[in-house]
PDB file of C-alpha atoms in Angstrom:
ATOM      1  CA  UNK A  17      22.112   8.808  12.512  1.00 47.00           C
ATOM      2  CA  UNK A  18      21.563   6.657   9.401  1.00 47.00           C
ATOM      3  CA  UNK A  19      25.008   5.247   8.615  1.00 47.00           C
ATOM      4  CA  UNK A  20      24.224   4.625   4.939  1.00 47.00           C
ATOM      5  CA  UNK A  21      22.458   7.854   3.987  1.00 48.00           C
ATOM      6  CA  UNK A  22      24.337  10.032   6.517  1.00 45.00           C
ATOM      7  CA  UNK A  23      21.006  11.613   7.429  1.00 52.00           C
ATOM      8  CA  UNK A  24      20.273  12.642  10.991  1.00 47.00           C
ATOM      9  CA  UNK A  25      16.904  11.542  12.380  1.00 59.00           C
ATOM     10  CA  UNK A  26      14.991  12.129  15.555  1.00 65.00           C
ATOM     11  CA  UNK A  27      13.757   8.972  17.252  1.00 64.00           C
ATOM     12  CA  UNK A  28      11.053   8.837  19.920  1.00 65.00           C
ATOM     13  CA  UNK A  29      10.351   5.876  22.198  1.00 62.00           C
ATOM     14  CA  UNK A  30       6.702   5.569  23.225  1.00 58.00           C
ATOM     15  CA  UNK A  31       6.970   3.930  26.618  1.00 55.00           C
ATOM     16  CA  UNK A  32       4.496   1.228  27.511  1.00 55.00           C
ATOM     17  CA  UNK A  33       3.746   0.392  23.873  1.00 58.00           C
ATOM     18  CA  UNK A  34       7.068  -0.949  22.646  1.00 59.00           C
ATOM     19  CA  UNK A  35       6.977   1.341  19.609  1.00 72.00           C
ATOM     20  CA  UNK A  36       9.613   3.572  18.040  1.00 75.00           C
ATOM     21  CA  UNK A  37       8.903   6.530  15.782  1.00 74.00           C
ATOM     22  CA  UNK A  38      11.398   8.366  13.555  1.00 72.00           C
ATOM     23  CA  UNK A  39      11.414  11.702  11.783  1.00 73.00           C
ATOM     24  CA  UNK A  40      14.082  12.615   9.224  1.00 71.00           C
ATOM     25  CA  UNK A  41      14.948  16.067   7.974  1.00 73.00           C
ATOM     26  CA  UNK A  42      12.238  17.012   5.474  1.00 76.00           C
ATOM     27  CA  UNK A  43       9.560  14.696   6.886  1.00 76.00           C
ATOM     28  CA  UNK A  44       6.232  16.295   7.789  1.00 82.00           C
ATOM     29  CA  UNK A  45       5.246  13.682  10.365  1.00 79.00           C
ATOM     30  CA  UNK A  46       6.551  10.969  12.665  1.00 78.00           C
ATOM     31  CA  UNK A  47       6.707   7.470  11.161  1.00 74.00           C
ATOM     32  CA  UNK A  48       6.452   4.294  13.171  1.00 74.00           C
ATOM     33  CA  UNK A  49       9.384   1.899  12.939  1.00 72.00           C
ATOM     34  CA  UNK A  50       8.250  -1.670  12.338  1.00 64.00           C
ATOM     35  CA  UNK A  51       8.201  -4.155  13.828  1.00 61.00           C
ATOM     36  CA  UNK A  52       7.455  -3.150  17.394  1.00 67.00           C
ATOM     37  CA  UNK A  53       9.929  -4.793  19.750  1.00 71.00           C
ATOM     38  CA  UNK A  54       8.046  -6.436  22.632  1.00 72.00           C
ATOM     39  CA  UNK A  55       8.897  -4.964  26.049  1.00 77.00           C
ATOM     40  CA  UNK A  56      11.281  -2.391  24.606  1.00 83.00           C
ATOM     41  CA  UNK A  57      13.097  -0.606  27.415  1.00 87.00           C
ATOM     42  CA  UNK A  58      15.587   1.868  25.929  1.00 89.00           C
ATOM     43  CA  UNK A  59      17.229   3.116  22.738  1.00 89.00           C
ATOM     44  CA  UNK A  60      20.627   4.671  22.082  1.00 90.00           C
ATOM     45  CA  UNK A  61      22.721   5.947  19.182  1.00 88.00           C
ATOM     46  CA  UNK A  62      26.080   4.176  19.262  1.00 91.00           C
ATOM     47  CA  UNK A  63      28.821   4.585  16.664  1.00 87.00           C
ATOM     48  CA  UNK A  64      26.398   5.897  14.052  1.00 82.00           C
ATOM     49  CA  UNK A  65      23.726   3.221  14.460  1.00 84.00           C
ATOM     50  CA  UNK A  66      20.489   3.033  16.424  1.00 85.00           C
ATOM     51  CA  UNK A  67      20.166   0.255  19.008  1.00 90.00           C
ATOM     52  CA  UNK A  68      17.220  -0.861  21.125  1.00 89.00           C
ATOM     53  CA  UNK A  69      17.044  -3.262  24.065  1.00 90.00           C
ATOM     54  CA  UNK A  70      14.110  -5.151  25.532  1.00 86.00           C
ATOM     55  CA  UNK A  71      13.516  -6.025  29.176  1.00 86.00           C
ATOM     56  CA  UNK A  72      15.228  -9.389  28.742  1.00 84.00           C
ATOM     57  CA  UNK A  73      18.397  -7.652  27.561  1.00 87.00           C
ATOM     58  CA  UNK A  74      18.184  -8.699  23.913  1.00 86.00           C
ATOM     59  CA  UNK A  75      19.873  -6.006  21.816  1.00 89.00           C
ATOM     60  CA  UNK A  76      18.630  -5.014  18.354  1.00 87.00           C
ATOM     61  CA  UNK A  77      20.192  -2.837  15.653  1.00 86.00           C
ATOM     62  CA  UNK A  78      17.688  -0.843  13.622  1.00 82.00           C
ATOM     63  CA  UNK A  79      18.476  -0.061   9.988  1.00 76.00           C
ATOM     64  CA  UNK A  80      16.296   2.315   7.995  1.00 66.00           C
ATOM     65  CA  UNK A  81      18.054   2.327   4.623  1.00 67.00           C
ATOM     66  CA  UNK A  82      17.484   1.004   2.014  1.00 63.00           C
ATOM     67  CA  UNK A  83      14.742  -0.888   3.890  1.00 63.00           C
ATOM     68  CA  UNK A  84      13.738  -0.986   7.536  1.00 67.00           C
ATOM     69  CA  UNK A  85      15.252  -3.946   9.362  1.00 73.00           C
ATOM     70  CA  UNK A  86      15.386  -4.911  13.024  1.00 77.00           C
ATOM     71  CA  UNK A  87      18.500  -7.056  13.442  1.00 80.00           C
ATOM     72  CA  UNK A  88      19.275  -8.956  16.673  1.00 80.00           C
ATOM     73  CA  UNK A  89      22.781  -8.197  17.885  1.00 83.00           C
ATOM     74  CA  UNK A  90      23.041 -10.026  21.204  1.00 81.00           C
ATOM     75  CA  UNK A  91      21.068 -12.326  23.452  1.00 73.00           C
ATOM     76  CA  UNK A  92      20.639 -12.026  27.199  1.00 69.00           C
ATOM     77  CA  UNK A  93      22.076 -15.115  28.863  1.00 58.00           C
ATOM     78  CA  UNK A  94      21.544 -14.301  32.536  1.00 66.00           C
ATOM     79  CA  UNK A  95      18.853 -15.809  34.792  1.00 71.00           C
ATOM     80  CA  UNK A  96      17.932 -12.456  36.328  1.00 79.00           C
ATOM     81  CA  UNK A  97      14.689 -10.676  35.515  1.00 85.00           C
ATOM     82  CA  UNK A  98      15.336  -6.926  35.828  1.00 90.00           C
ATOM     83  CA  UNK A  99      12.556  -4.386  36.196  1.00 90.00           C
ATOM     84  CA  UNK A 100      14.176  -1.908  33.808  1.00 92.00           C
ATOM     85  CA  UNK A 101      17.035  -1.791  31.328  1.00 93.00           C
ATOM     86  CA  UNK A 102      19.136   1.160  30.152  1.00 95.00           C
ATOM     87  CA  UNK A 103      21.707   1.598  27.373  1.00 96.00           C
ATOM     88  CA  UNK A 104      24.630   4.019  27.487  1.00 96.00           C
ATOM     89  CA  UNK A 105      28.043   4.511  25.881  1.00 95.00           C
ATOM     90  CA  UNK A 106      31.045   4.498  28.190  1.00 94.00           C
ATOM     91  CA  UNK A 107      34.620   5.021  26.977  1.00 90.00           C
ATOM     92  CA  UNK A 108      33.793   3.565  23.569  1.00 92.00           C
ATOM     93  CA  UNK A 109      31.878   0.570  24.957  1.00 95.00           C
ATOM     94  CA  UNK A 110      28.141  -0.070  24.965  1.00 96.00           C
ATOM     95  CA  UNK A 111      26.814  -0.791  28.461  1.00 97.00           C
ATOM     96  CA  UNK A 112      23.579  -2.408  29.598  1.00 96.00           C
ATOM     97  CA  UNK A 113      22.335  -1.337  33.034  1.00 96.00           C
ATOM     98  CA  UNK A 114      19.823  -3.642  34.724  1.00 95.00           C
ATOM     99  CA  UNK A 115      17.694  -2.195  37.549  1.00 95.00           C
ATOM    100  CA  UNK A 116      16.102  -4.404  40.195  1.00 94.00           C
ATOM    101  CA  UNK A 117      13.232  -3.547  42.547  1.00 91.00           C
ATOM    102  CA  UNK A 118      11.488  -5.280  45.445  1.00 89.00           C
ATOM    103  CA  UNK A 119       8.067  -4.767  46.975  1.00 82.00           C
ATOM    104  CA  UNK A 120       7.939  -2.839  50.241  1.00 76.00           C
ATOM    105  CA  UNK A 121       5.230  -1.660  52.643  1.00 72.00           C
ATOM    106  CA  UNK A 122       3.203  -4.862  52.281  1.00 72.00           C
ATOM    107  CA  UNK A 123       3.373  -4.753  48.504  1.00 66.00           C
ATOM    108  CA  UNK A 124       2.107  -1.191  48.196  1.00 67.00           C
ATOM    109  CA  UNK A 125       5.283   0.060  46.527  1.00 73.00           C
ATOM    110  CA  UNK A 126       8.324  -1.180  44.689  1.00 80.00           C
ATOM    111  CA  UNK A 127      11.767   0.161  45.519  1.00 87.00           C
ATOM    112  CA  UNK A 128      15.144  -0.092  43.808  1.00 92.00           C
ATOM    113  CA  UNK A 129      17.439  -2.524  45.624  1.00 94.00           C
ATOM    114  CA  UNK A 130      20.290  -3.029  43.182  1.00 96.00           C
ATOM    115  CA  UNK A 131      21.834  -2.839  39.718  1.00 97.00           C
ATOM    116  CA  UNK A 132      23.953  -4.963  37.436  1.00 95.00           C
ATOM    117  CA  UNK A 133      26.084  -3.564  34.611  1.00 96.00           C
ATOM    118  CA  UNK A 134      27.116  -5.424  31.456  1.00 94.00           C
ATOM    119  CA  UNK A 135      29.466  -4.625  28.566  1.00 94.00           C
ATOM    120  CA  UNK A 136      28.824  -5.781  25.000  1.00 91.00           C
ATOM    121  CA  UNK A 137      31.606  -8.166  23.937  1.00 89.00           C
ATOM    122  CA  UNK A 138      32.319 -10.716  21.231  1.00 83.00           C
ATOM    123  CA  UNK A 139      31.239 -14.280  21.986  1.00 75.00           C
ATOM    124  CA  UNK A 140      33.166 -17.466  21.261  1.00 67.00           C
ATOM    125  CA  UNK A 141      29.976 -19.062  19.999  1.00 65.00           C
ATOM    126  CA  UNK A 142      27.090 -17.808  17.875  1.00 60.00           C
ATOM    127  CA  UNK A 143      23.334 -17.888  18.391  1.00 61.00           C
ATOM    128  CA  UNK A 144      20.969 -17.997  15.431  1.00 59.00           C
ATOM    129  CA  UNK A 145      18.217 -15.379  15.437  1.00 57.00           C
ATOM    130  CA  UNK A 146      15.906 -14.054  12.718  1.00 51.00           C
ATOM    131  CA  UNK A 147      16.076 -10.659  11.021  1.00 48.00           C
ATOM    132  CA  UNK A 148      12.825  -8.820  10.347  1.00 44.00           C
ATOM    133  CA  UNK A 149      12.288  -6.809   7.136  1.00 43.00           C
ATOM    134  CA  UNK A 150       9.424  -4.362   7.655  1.00 43.00           C
ATOM    135  CA  UNK A 151       8.778  -3.645   3.965  1.00 41.00           C
ATOM    136  CA  UNK A 152       8.412  -7.344   3.145  1.00 38.00           C
ATOM    137  CA  UNK A 153       6.776  -8.240   6.482  1.00 39.00           C
ATOM    138  CA  UNK A 154       8.884 -11.386   6.738  1.00 39.00           C
ATOM    139  CA  UNK A 155      11.630 -12.778   8.931  1.00 40.00           C
ATOM    140  CA  UNK A 156      14.648 -13.633   6.822  1.00 39.00           C
ATOM    141  CA  UNK A 157      15.884 -17.205   6.664  1.00 39.00           C
ATOM    142  CA  UNK A 158      18.462 -18.537   7.289  1.00 41.00           C
ATOM    143  CA  UNK A 159      18.774 -16.894  10.647  1.00 49.00           C
ATOM    144  CA  UNK A 160      21.436 -14.328  11.399  1.00 52.00           C
ATOM    145  CA  UNK A 161      24.324 -15.568  13.574  1.00 58.00           C
ATOM    146  CA  UNK A 162      24.565 -13.430  16.700  1.00 64.00           C
ATOM    147  CA  UNK A 163      28.128 -13.362  18.004  1.00 73.00           C
ATOM    148  CA  UNK A 164      27.938 -10.826  20.842  1.00 82.00           C
ATOM    149  CA  UNK A 165      26.878 -11.202  24.455  1.00 84.00           C
ATOM    150  CA  UNK A 166      26.569  -9.075  27.569  1.00 89.00           C
ATOM    151  CA  UNK A 167      29.450  -9.621  30.020  1.00 90.00           C
ATOM    152  CA  UNK A 168      28.915  -8.429  33.578  1.00 92.00           C
ATOM    153  CA  UNK A 169      31.412  -5.893  34.924  1.00 95.00           C
ATOM    154  CA  UNK A 170      32.097  -5.308  38.611  1.00 95.00           C
ATOM    155  CA  UNK A 171      33.445  -1.753  38.498  1.00 96.00           C
ATOM    156  CA  UNK A 172      32.901   1.497  36.623  1.00 96.00           C
ATOM    157  CA  UNK A 173      36.281   2.783  37.861  1.00 95.00           C
ATOM    158  CA  UNK A 174      36.210   6.592  37.714  1.00 95.00           C
ATOM    159  CA  UNK A 175      32.959   6.697  35.749  1.00 95.00           C
ATOM    160  CA  UNK A 176      29.472   7.316  37.158  1.00 96.00           C
ATOM    161  CA  UNK A 177      26.071   6.568  35.655  1.00 96.00           C
ATOM    162  CA  UNK A 178      22.807   8.495  35.822  1.00 94.00           C
ATOM    163  CA  UNK A 179      19.566   6.664  35.001  1.00 94.00           C
ATOM    164  CA  UNK A 180      15.940   7.706  35.151  1.00 88.00           C
ATOM    165  CA  UNK A 181      12.878   8.672  33.197  1.00 80.00           C
ATOM    166  CA  UNK A 182      14.387  11.257  30.872  1.00 78.00           C
ATOM    167  CA  UNK A 183      17.961  10.156  30.149  1.00 82.00           C
ATOM    168  CA  UNK A 184      20.881   7.827  30.749  1.00 90.00           C
ATOM    169  CA  UNK A 185      24.291   9.442  31.176  1.00 91.00           C
ATOM    170  CA  UNK A 186      27.835   8.245  31.760  1.00 93.00           C
ATOM    171  CA  UNK A 187      30.224  10.902  33.085  1.00 92.00           C
ATOM    172  CA  UNK A 188      33.743  11.084  34.474  1.00 92.00           C
ATOM    173  CA  UNK A 189      33.523  11.731  38.220  1.00 91.00           C
ATOM    174  CA  UNK A 190      36.857  13.589  38.201  1.00 90.00           C
ATOM    175  CA  UNK A 191      35.246  16.407  36.240  1.00 89.00           C
ATOM    176  CA  UNK A 192      32.339  16.950  38.652  1.00 86.00           C
ATOM    177  CA  UNK A 193      33.009  17.942  42.242  1.00 84.00           C
ATOM    178  CA  UNK A 194      30.821  16.304  44.859  1.00 85.00           C
ATOM    179  CA  UNK A 195      30.037  13.205  42.768  1.00 87.00           C
ATOM    180  CA  UNK A 196      31.230   9.716  43.608  1.00 91.00           C
ATOM    181  CA  UNK A 197      33.068   7.462  41.193  1.00 95.00           C
ATOM    182  CA  UNK A 198      31.950   3.898  40.515  1.00 97.00           C
ATOM    183  CA  UNK A 199      28.318   4.748  41.366  1.00 97.00           C
ATOM    184  CA  UNK A 200      24.907   4.684  39.725  1.00 97.00           C
ATOM    185  CA  UNK A 201      22.686   7.664  40.515  1.00 95.00           C
ATOM    186  CA  UNK A 202      19.045   6.762  39.928  1.00 93.00           C
ATOM    187  CA  UNK A 203      15.773   8.675  39.748  1.00 89.00           C
ATOM    188  CA  UNK A 204      12.259   7.280  39.928  1.00 85.00           C
ATOM    189  CA  UNK A 205      11.226   6.332  36.387  1.00 81.00           C
ATOM    190  CA  UNK A 206       7.800   4.944  37.254  1.00 69.00           C
ATOM    191  CA  UNK A 207       4.505   6.258  35.986  1.00 56.00           C
ATOM    192  CA  UNK A 208       3.103   9.429  37.605  1.00 51.00           C
ATOM    193  CA  UNK A 209       2.315   8.697  41.242  1.00 50.00           C
ATOM    194  CA  UNK A 210      -1.420   9.358  41.050  1.00 51.00           C
ATOM    195  CA  UNK A 211      -1.804   7.175  37.962  1.00 51.00           C
ATOM    196  CA  UNK A 212       0.170   4.354  39.563  1.00 53.00           C
ATOM    197  CA  UNK A 213      -1.836   4.485  42.750  1.00 53.00           C
ATOM    198  CA  UNK A 214      -5.050   4.313  40.734  1.00 54.00           C
ATOM    199  CA  UNK A 215      -3.705   1.132  39.136  1.00 51.00           C
ATOM    200  CA  UNK A 216      -2.941  -0.309  42.573  1.00 51.00           C
ATOM    201  CA  UNK A 217       0.877  -0.363  42.321  1.00 51.00           C
ATOM    202  CA  UNK A 218       3.720   2.069  41.811  1.00 52.00           C
ATOM    203  CA  UNK A 219       7.312   2.487  42.790  1.00 49.00           C
ATOM    204  CA  UNK A 220       8.139   4.069  46.123  1.00 52.00           C
ATOM    205  CA  UNK A 221       7.921   7.870  45.759  1.00 58.00           C
ATOM    206  CA  UNK A 222      11.285   7.908  47.552  1.00 67.00           C
ATOM    207  CA  UNK A 223      12.865   5.780  44.802  1.00 84.00           C
ATOM    208  CA  UNK A 224      15.712   8.198  44.127  1.00 88.00           C
ATOM    209  CA  UNK A 225      19.270   7.653  45.258  1.00 91.00           C
ATOM    210  CA  UNK A 226      22.694   6.254  44.533  1.00 95.00           C
ATOM    211  CA  UNK A 227      23.944   2.681  44.205  1.00 97.00           C
ATOM    212  CA  UNK A 228      27.569   2.031  45.190  1.00 97.00           C
ATOM    213  CA  UNK A 229      29.126  -0.581  42.927  1.00 97.00           C
ATOM    214  CA  UNK A 230      32.000  -1.386  45.301  1.00 96.00           C
ATOM    215  CA  UNK A 231      29.858  -2.697  48.174  1.00 95.00           C
ATOM    216  CA  UNK A 232      26.434  -2.994  46.472  1.00 96.00           C
ATOM    217  CA  UNK A 233      24.914  -0.497  48.890  1.00 96.00           C
ATOM    218  CA  UNK A 234      21.914   1.759  48.185  1.00 95.00           C
ATOM    219  CA  UNK A 235      21.488   5.245  49.648  1.00 94.00           C
ATOM    220  CA  UNK A 236      18.108   6.933  49.067  1.00 89.00           C
ATOM    221  CA  UNK A 237      17.577  10.655  48.423  1.00 84.00           C
ATOM    222  CA  UNK A 238      14.676  13.048  49.011  1.00 70.00           C
ATOM    223  CA  UNK A 239      12.906  10.883  51.579  1.00 64.00           C
ATOM    224  CA  UNK A 240       9.846  12.663  52.954  1.00 57.00           C
ATOM    225  CA  UNK A 241       9.882  15.157  50.086  1.00 54.00           C
ATOM    226  CA  UNK A 242       9.417  13.328  46.784  1.00 49.00           C
ATOM    227  CA  UNK A 243       6.112  11.762  47.865  1.00 53.00           C
ATOM    228  CA  UNK A 244       4.628  15.261  47.656  1.00 53.00           C
ATOM    229  CA  UNK A 245       5.629  15.669  44.000  1.00 56.00           C
ATOM    230  CA  UNK A 246       3.042  14.979  41.251  1.00 55.00           C
ATOM    231  CA  UNK A 247       5.720  13.552  38.923  1.00 58.00           C
ATOM    232  CA  UNK A 248       8.927  11.551  39.472  1.00 62.00           C
ATOM    233  CA  UNK A 249      12.210  13.459  39.615  1.00 69.00           C
ATOM    234  CA  UNK A 250      14.293  13.822  36.444  1.00 69.00           C
ATOM    235  CA  UNK A 251      17.956  14.543  35.771  1.00 71.00           C
ATOM    236  CA  UNK A 252      18.911  17.946  34.426  1.00 72.00           C
ATOM    237  CA  UNK A 253      22.144  18.093  32.445  1.00 70.00           C
ATOM    238  CA  UNK A 254      23.480  21.329  30.938  1.00 63.00           C
ATOM    239  CA  UNK A 255      24.536  21.031  27.315  1.00 60.00           C
ATOM    240  CA  UNK A 256      27.348  20.650  26.551  1.00 56.00           C
ATOM    241  CA  UNK A 257      28.277  19.039  29.867  1.00 51.00           C
TER     242      UNK A 257
END
């Protein structure tokens, strides 16, 4: 959604390249959004604006009217180095979900061992960062004061998160029988198994499960089955859910 022109666009994230492409109503082709954000991990529409996050957790707002601008919104202040980042809206807040993996089986695979969840909040201090204007190919000066940070949260309460290759969802556990509150359900979002093995490294084909926020425990699903699948598992969500 373009907040200024009130025009709905489709946005595609090309994983592995750090590039975003948009297509508005009436366009005959996809157009690349400049500049490419290094190590881009996820995008989300939140309160009428498009946001993107990189692997460090730096959040960017992307404006497309009247000119294309990539504006830093927050900086990542934590010492952790997550393997993947996800963005999702939860009860009117924007959440950042950091996924951590460790090598197993003598370094042959990587497996999810934990998550951290952050909420976007106002900061008591500002951090100066540049704004990029694609049409002019320049970074604006003076720098834009960034006054928001990610604050770690310890509980999702009655909410549950779903992360993986195809989507990131936040749902109320009370509305779905058999699901646990305050949990993160995760699916393998690595490259296809055969391609990863050819490159010499991939995530564990059993890297599907649930992470319990209350005691930081991981329970794995589909062990002994998912290694026979040519592609990682994905989440299927009926619409509307």
